Amino acid sequence: MTTRLPSTSDSLPDGEAPGCDTSDILIVHRIFRWGFREMPRLVRDATPGDLARTTVVADAVDLVTLGLHVHHEGEDAMLWDPIEARRPSCALTVGLMREQHRHVAALLGRVGPRVVDWRERADADAAEALAAALDDVGVALGVHLGQEEDEVVPVAAEVLSQREWDAIGEHGRESFPKDGIPIQLGLMIDAVPEADRADWPREHLPAPIRLLWAILLRRRYAAWQRALFPEGMPAIA
Ligand SMILES: [Fe+2]
């Protein structure tokens, strides 16, 4: 019987090979680009004084911002160190990624209190303050995601094992509230480019999750879509 050595940043665990399929991060990034484009619009479009609508939109804002927070948390904990250790020539780029994450985190920190304020007041001023804070996150994110995709993801695909890469995605799923799971999964499916969408669940989801999606989660996601986008949800592109 062999004993698996604990993983360190500079060496792959025994039995694991470098190289992984990183395509899922591009899907996740599409959701965030979409989310930080649509959320400020929904906040601004809500009728002042409409507390029910404010609650629906504020709940969605909380989900999207939490999703971004846990996505970055996973990268901070599991992505930067191994890349820096295994590809030292990327140290400057990784330093930039860490700094961009700190900047986005600071901007996200301004969103939370403004959501609380808007939920309570539901007026135009509170809505605009929140929408502007979301816009600021979206601008910083637009720069960060592009650089991460161009300069970091290709390196991760070469130096991380598939298990290490999958652990980052797993962190994002495990850190999400259970009642947000249908939304998280539905957005993932909708963010897959149309040509690949029909095959994606079979290729990327375990059979029990596909069954759960078919019998329960898909309906919950559809209800969320109808409530948030009564005129139809804009495509995630
Ligand atoms: Fe990132």
mmCIF file of C-alpha atoms and ligand atoms in Angstrom:
data_model
loop_
_atom_site.group_PDB
_atom_site.id
_atom_site.type_symbol
_atom_site.label_atom_id
_atom_site.label_comp_id
_atom_site.label_asym_id
_atom_site.label_seq_id
_atom_site.Cartn_x
_atom_site.Cartn_y
_atom_site.Cartn_z
ATOM 1 C CA MET A 1 0.000 0.000 0.000
ATOM 2 C CA THR A 2 1.369 3.420 -0.881
ATOM 3 C CA THR A 3 1.026 6.500 1.277
ATOM 4 C CA ARG A 4 0.110 9.668 -0.599
ATOM 5 C CA LEU A 5 2.395 12.535 0.377
ATOM 6 C CA PRO A 6 0.715 15.825 1.263
ATOM 7 C CA SER A 7 0.650 18.317 -1.573
ATOM 8 C CA THR A 8 2.922 21.337 -1.495
ATOM 9 C CA SER A 9 2.892 24.313 -3.813
ATOM 10 C CA ASP A 10 6.165 23.554 -5.549
ATOM 11 C CA SER A 11 5.648 19.852 -6.185
ATOM 12 C CA LEU A 12 2.743 17.832 -7.478
ATOM 13 C CA PRO A 13 1.390 15.170 -5.125
ATOM 14 C CA ASP A 14 2.559 11.608 -5.807
ATOM 15 C CA GLY A 15 0.705 10.009 -8.656
ATOM 16 C CA GLU A 16 -0.570 13.275 -10.127
ATOM 17 C CA ALA A 17 0.550 14.585 -13.496
ATOM 18 C CA PRO A 18 0.754 18.234 -14.580
ATOM 19 C CA GLY A 19 -1.858 19.367 -17.059
ATOM 20 C CA CYS A 20 -5.564 20.072 -16.677
ATOM 21 C CA ASP A 21 -8.656 21.144 -18.578
ATOM 22 C CA THR A 22 -9.300 24.747 -17.465
ATOM 23 C CA SER A 23 -12.254 25.453 -19.764
ATOM 24 C CA ASP A 24 -14.717 25.704 -16.856
ATOM 25 C CA ILE A 25 -13.195 28.979 -15.641
ATOM 26 C CA LEU A 26 -14.124 30.697 -18.898
ATOM 27 C CA ILE A 27 -17.759 29.740 -18.265
ATOM 28 C CA VAL A 28 -17.582 31.076 -14.710
ATOM 29 C CA HIS A 29 -16.028 34.321 -15.915
ATOM 30 C CA ARG A 30 -18.826 34.775 -18.467
ATOM 31 C CA ILE A 31 -21.328 34.593 -15.604
ATOM 32 C CA PHE A 32 -19.499 37.287 -13.625
ATOM 33 C CA ARG A 33 -19.164 39.611 -16.618
ATOM 34 C CA TRP A 34 -22.880 39.149 -17.269
ATOM 35 C CA GLY A 35 -23.789 39.508 -13.583
ATOM 36 C CA PHE A 36 -21.978 42.774 -13.059
ATOM 37 C CA ARG A 37 -23.541 44.129 -16.250
ATOM 38 C CA GLU A 38 -27.104 43.044 -15.444
ATOM 39 C CA MET A 39 -27.254 43.664 -11.673
ATOM 40 C CA PRO A 40 -26.643 47.436 -11.770
ATOM 41 C CA ARG A 41 -29.246 47.699 -14.534
ATOM 42 C CA LEU A 42 -31.829 45.786 -12.484
ATOM 43 C CA VAL A 43 -31.107 47.912 -9.409
ATOM 44 C CA ARG A 44 -31.567 51.142 -11.373
ATOM 45 C CA ASP A 45 -34.740 49.835 -13.069
ATOM 46 C CA ALA A 46 -36.496 48.894 -9.814
ATOM 47 C CA THR A 47 -39.397 51.219 -9.004
ATOM 48 C CA PRO A 48 -38.618 53.284 -5.884
ATOM 49 C CA GLY A 49 -40.719 52.108 -2.972
ATOM 50 C CA ASP A 50 -41.388 48.671 -4.455
ATOM 51 C CA LEU A 51 -40.094 46.625 -1.530
ATOM 52 C CA ALA A 52 -40.991 43.271 -3.041
ATOM 53 C CA ARG A 53 -39.008 44.007 -6.221
ATOM 54 C CA THR A 54 -36.144 45.464 -4.200
ATOM 55 C CA THR A 55 -35.922 42.223 -2.206
ATOM 56 C CA VAL A 56 -35.866 40.029 -5.346
ATOM 57 C CA VAL A 57 -33.093 42.085 -6.947
ATOM 58 C CA ALA A 58 -31.116 42.555 -3.707
ATOM 59 C CA ASP A 59 -31.151 38.776 -3.141
ATOM 60 C CA ALA A 60 -29.717 38.292 -6.645
ATOM 61 C CA VAL A 61 -27.048 40.939 -6.017
ATOM 62 C CA ASP A 62 -26.073 39.133 -2.809
ATOM 63 C CA LEU A 63 -25.780 35.822 -4.685
ATOM 64 C CA VAL A 64 -23.631 37.240 -7.486
ATOM 65 C CA THR A 65 -21.324 39.096 -5.105
ATOM 66 C CA LEU A 66 -20.993 36.044 -2.846
ATOM 67 C CA GLY A 67 -20.211 33.930 -5.913
ATOM 68 C CA LEU A 68 -17.410 36.280 -6.904
ATOM 69 C CA HIS A 69 -16.058 36.369 -3.358
ATOM 70 C CA VAL A 70 -15.830 32.566 -3.060
ATOM 71 C CA HIS A 71 -14.410 32.245 -6.591
ATOM 72 C CA HIS A 72 -11.576 34.613 -5.716
ATOM 73 C CA GLU A 73 -11.130 33.003 -2.303
ATOM 74 C CA GLY A 74 -10.514 29.645 -4.014
ATOM 75 C CA GLU A 75 -7.971 31.145 -6.412
ATOM 76 C CA ASP A 76 -6.206 32.949 -3.548
ATOM 77 C CA ALA A 77 -5.941 29.733 -1.550
ATOM 78 C CA MET A 78 -5.143 27.217 -4.285
ATOM 79 C CA LEU A 79 -3.964 28.852 -7.506
ATOM 80 C CA TRP A 80 -1.361 31.554 -6.935
ATOM 81 C CA ASP A 81 1.156 29.657 -4.801
ATOM 82 C CA PRO A 82 1.544 26.602 -7.081
ATOM 83 C CA ILE A 83 1.894 28.766 -10.203
ATOM 84 C CA GLU A 84 4.481 31.011 -8.549
ATOM 85 C CA ALA A 85 6.454 27.994 -7.300
ATOM 86 C CA ARG A 86 6.329 25.905 -10.473
ATOM 87 C CA ARG A 87 6.707 28.724 -13.003
ATOM 88 C CA PRO A 88 8.899 31.374 -11.281
ATOM 89 C CA SER A 89 8.917 33.514 -14.437
ATOM 90 C CA CYS A 90 5.215 34.205 -13.711
ATOM 91 C CA ALA A 91 5.890 35.746 -10.279
ATOM 92 C CA LEU A 92 5.232 39.302 -11.467
ATOM 93 C CA THR A 93 1.956 38.321 -13.104
ATOM 94 C CA VAL A 94 0.855 36.411 -10.021
ATOM 95 C CA GLY A 95 1.709 39.461 -7.900
ATOM 96 C CA LEU A 96 -0.524 41.529 -10.175
ATOM 97 C CA MET A 97 -3.352 38.968 -9.795
ATOM 98 C CA ARG A 98 -3.080 39.095 -6.007
ATOM 99 C CA GLU A 99 -3.196 42.888 -6.107
ATOM 100 C CA GLN A 100 -6.203 42.899 -8.449
ATOM 101 C CA HIS A 101 -8.034 40.498 -6.131
ATOM 102 C CA ARG A 102 -7.345 42.816 -3.168
ATOM 103 C CA HIS A 103 -8.706 45.742 -5.189
ATOM 104 C CA VAL A 104 -11.860 43.835 -6.213
ATOM 105 C CA ALA A 105 -12.328 42.680 -2.597
ATOM 106 C CA ALA A 106 -12.158 46.285 -1.382
ATOM 107 C CA LEU A 107 -14.764 47.325 -3.967
ATOM 108 C CA LEU A 108 -16.971 44.336 -3.070
ATOM 109 C CA GLY A 109 -16.726 45.446 0.561
ATOM 110 C CA ARG A 110 -18.525 48.650 -0.415
ATOM 111 C CA VAL A 111 -21.391 46.729 -2.051
ATOM 112 C CA GLY A 112 -22.616 44.828 1.036
ATOM 113 C CA PRO A 113 -23.604 47.852 3.182
ATOM 114 C CA ARG A 114 -25.242 49.495 0.161
ATOM 115 C CA VAL A 115 -27.407 46.410 -0.433
ATOM 116 C CA VAL A 116 -28.518 46.584 3.207
ATOM 117 C CA ASP A 117 -29.264 50.298 2.845
ATOM 118 C CA TRP A 118 -31.241 49.790 -0.387
ATOM 119 C CA ARG A 119 -33.259 46.923 1.136
ATOM 120 C CA GLU A 120 -34.313 49.253 3.977
ATOM 121 C CA ARG A 121 -34.951 52.462 2.045
ATOM 122 C CA ALA A 122 -35.783 51.190 -1.460
ATOM 123 C CA ASP A 123 -35.398 54.727 -2.773
ATOM 124 C CA ALA A 124 -33.664 56.083 -5.864
ATOM 125 C CA ASP A 125 -30.626 57.453 -4.009
ATOM 126 C CA ALA A 126 -29.858 54.165 -2.287
ATOM 127 C CA ALA A 127 -30.411 52.329 -5.583
ATOM 128 C CA GLU A 128 -27.985 54.586 -7.421
ATOM 129 C CA ALA A 129 -25.359 54.270 -4.680
ATOM 130 C CA LEU A 130 -25.566 50.485 -4.933
ATOM 131 C CA ALA A 131 -25.604 50.421 -8.732
ATOM 132 C CA ALA A 132 -22.535 52.682 -8.850
ATOM 133 C CA ALA A 133 -20.679 50.381 -6.421
ATOM 134 C CA LEU A 134 -21.560 47.395 -8.631
ATOM 135 C CA ASP A 135 -20.362 49.310 -11.711
ATOM 136 C CA ASP A 136 -17.020 49.903 -9.979
ATOM 137 C CA VAL A 137 -16.630 46.162 -9.326
ATOM 138 C CA GLY A 138 -17.555 45.423 -12.933
ATOM 139 C CA VAL A 139 -14.896 47.784 -14.311
ATOM 140 C CA ALA A 140 -12.125 46.360 -12.109
ATOM 141 C CA LEU A 141 -13.299 42.843 -12.859
ATOM 142 C CA GLY A 142 -13.284 43.434 -16.604
ATOM 143 C CA VAL A 143 -9.566 44.219 -16.463
ATOM 144 C CA HIS A 144 -8.738 41.405 -14.053
ATOM 145 C CA LEU A 145 -10.630 38.576 -15.745
ATOM 146 C CA GLY A 146 -9.138 39.352 -19.145
ATOM 147 C CA GLN A 147 -5.572 39.364 -17.824
ATOM 148 C CA GLU A 148 -6.177 36.212 -15.811
ATOM 149 C CA GLU A 149 -7.522 34.409 -18.890
ATOM 150 C CA ASP A 150 -4.648 35.564 -21.104
ATOM 151 C CA GLU A 151 -1.685 35.237 -18.755
ATOM 152 C CA VAL A 152 -2.547 32.861 -15.921
ATOM 153 C CA VAL A 153 -5.074 30.269 -17.073
ATOM 154 C CA PRO A 154 -2.790 28.903 -19.851
ATOM 155 C CA VAL A 155 -0.001 28.425 -17.277
ATOM 156 C CA ALA A 156 -2.367 26.778 -14.806
ATOM 157 C CA ALA A 157 -3.377 24.376 -17.582
ATOM 158 C CA GLU A 158 0.258 23.291 -17.827
ATOM 159 C CA VAL A 159 1.440 23.158 -14.208
ATOM 160 C CA LEU A 160 -1.561 22.091 -12.100
ATOM 161 C CA SER A 161 -2.923 18.563 -11.962
ATOM 162 C CA GLN A 162 -6.576 17.992 -12.809
ATOM 163 C CA ARG A 163 -7.323 17.215 -9.150
ATOM 164 C CA GLU A 164 -5.724 20.472 -8.018
ATOM 165 C CA TRP A 165 -7.693 22.438 -10.601
ATOM 166 C CA ASP A 166 -10.960 20.692 -9.739
ATOM 167 C CA ALA A 167 -10.435 21.495 -6.053
ATOM 168 C CA ILE A 168 -10.713 25.218 -6.863
ATOM 169 C CA GLY A 169 -14.106 24.681 -8.514
ATOM 170 C CA GLU A 170 -15.163 22.424 -5.656
ATOM 171 C CA HIS A 171 -14.428 25.229 -3.191
ATOM 172 C CA GLY A 172 -16.790 27.470 -5.144
ATOM 173 C CA ARG A 173 -19.580 24.881 -4.982
ATOM 174 C CA GLU A 174 -19.084 23.960 -1.316
ATOM 175 C CA SER A 175 -18.938 27.563 -0.121
ATOM 176 C CA PHE A 176 -22.243 28.461 -1.751
ATOM 177 C CA PRO A 177 -25.521 28.365 0.225
ATOM 178 C CA LYS A 178 -27.552 25.261 -0.627
ATOM 179 C CA ASP A 179 -30.589 27.221 -1.830
ATOM 180 C CA GLY A 180 -28.322 28.985 -4.337
ATOM 181 C CA ILE A 181 -27.224 25.716 -5.965
ATOM 182 C CA PRO A 182 -30.020 25.586 -8.608
ATOM 183 C CA ILE A 183 -29.114 29.135 -9.659
ATOM 184 C CA GLN A 184 -25.391 28.420 -9.724
ATOM 185 C CA LEU A 185 -25.936 25.320 -11.853
ATOM 186 C CA GLY A 186 -28.485 26.934 -14.159
ATOM 187 C CA LEU A 187 -26.222 29.907 -14.822
ATOM 188 C CA MET A 188 -23.322 27.551 -15.590
ATOM 189 C CA ILE A 189 -25.425 25.692 -18.168
ATOM 190 C CA ASP A 190 -26.715 28.925 -19.717
ATOM 191 C CA ALA A 191 -23.167 30.325 -19.892
ATOM 192 C CA VAL A 192 -21.881 27.413 -21.966
ATOM 193 C CA PRO A 193 -21.554 28.521 -25.612
ATOM 194 C CA GLU A 194 -24.702 27.447 -27.445
ATOM 195 C CA ALA A 195 -22.976 24.923 -29.710
ATOM 196 C CA ASP A 196 -21.722 22.940 -26.684
ATOM 197 C CA ARG A 197 -24.645 23.474 -24.295
ATOM 198 C CA ALA A 198 -26.675 20.350 -25.057
ATOM 199 C CA ASP A 199 -23.692 18.046 -24.392
ATOM 200 C CA TRP A 200 -22.200 19.952 -21.450
ATOM 201 C CA PRO A 201 -24.238 18.432 -18.575
ATOM 202 C CA ARG A 202 -23.509 14.868 -19.758
ATOM 203 C CA GLU A 203 -19.793 15.607 -20.062
ATOM 204 C CA HIS A 204 -19.345 17.676 -16.896
ATOM 205 C CA LEU A 205 -21.971 16.683 -14.320
ATOM 206 C CA PRO A 206 -22.199 13.423 -12.356
ATOM 207 C CA ALA A 207 -25.321 11.364 -13.134
ATOM 208 C CA PRO A 208 -27.032 12.036 -9.743
ATOM 209 C CA ILE A 209 -26.676 15.803 -10.241
ATOM 210 C CA ARG A 210 -28.058 15.534 -13.795
ATOM 211 C CA LEU A 211 -31.065 13.654 -12.431
ATOM 212 C CA LEU A 212 -31.566 16.217 -9.647
ATOM 213 C CA TRP A 213 -31.327 18.993 -12.219
ATOM 214 C CA ALA A 214 -33.923 17.345 -14.441
ATOM 215 C CA ILE A 215 -36.487 16.617 -11.719
ATOM 216 C CA LEU A 216 -36.087 19.573 -9.345
ATOM 217 C CA LEU A 217 -33.309 22.113 -9.766
ATOM 218 C CA ARG A 218 -34.220 23.206 -13.305
ATOM 219 C CA ARG A 219 -37.692 24.281 -12.141
ATOM 220 C CA ARG A 220 -36.232 26.266 -9.233
ATOM 221 C CA TYR A 221 -33.799 27.993 -11.565
ATOM 222 C CA ALA A 222 -36.624 28.822 -13.983
ATOM 223 C CA ALA A 223 -38.675 30.322 -11.128
ATOM 224 C CA TRP A 224 -35.700 32.487 -10.129
ATOM 225 C CA GLN A 225 -35.276 33.635 -13.742
ATOM 226 C CA ARG A 226 -38.966 34.556 -14.058
ATOM 227 C CA ALA A 227 -38.929 36.532 -10.808
ATOM 228 C CA LEU A 228 -35.721 38.414 -11.585
ATOM 229 C CA PHE A 229 -36.277 38.943 -15.322
ATOM 230 C CA PRO A 230 -40.046 39.113 -15.924
ATOM 231 C CA GLU A 231 -39.359 40.210 -19.505
ATOM 232 C CA GLY A 232 -36.933 37.363 -20.180
ATOM 233 C CA MET A 233 -33.349 36.807 -19.053
ATOM 234 C CA PRO A 234 -30.686 38.355 -21.298
ATOM 235 C CA ALA A 235 -28.295 35.759 -22.692
ATOM 236 C CA ILE A 236 -25.039 35.192 -20.814
ATOM 237 C CA ALA A 237 -22.545 36.270 -23.424
HETATM 238 FE FE FE B 1 -9.226 35.927 -10.419
#
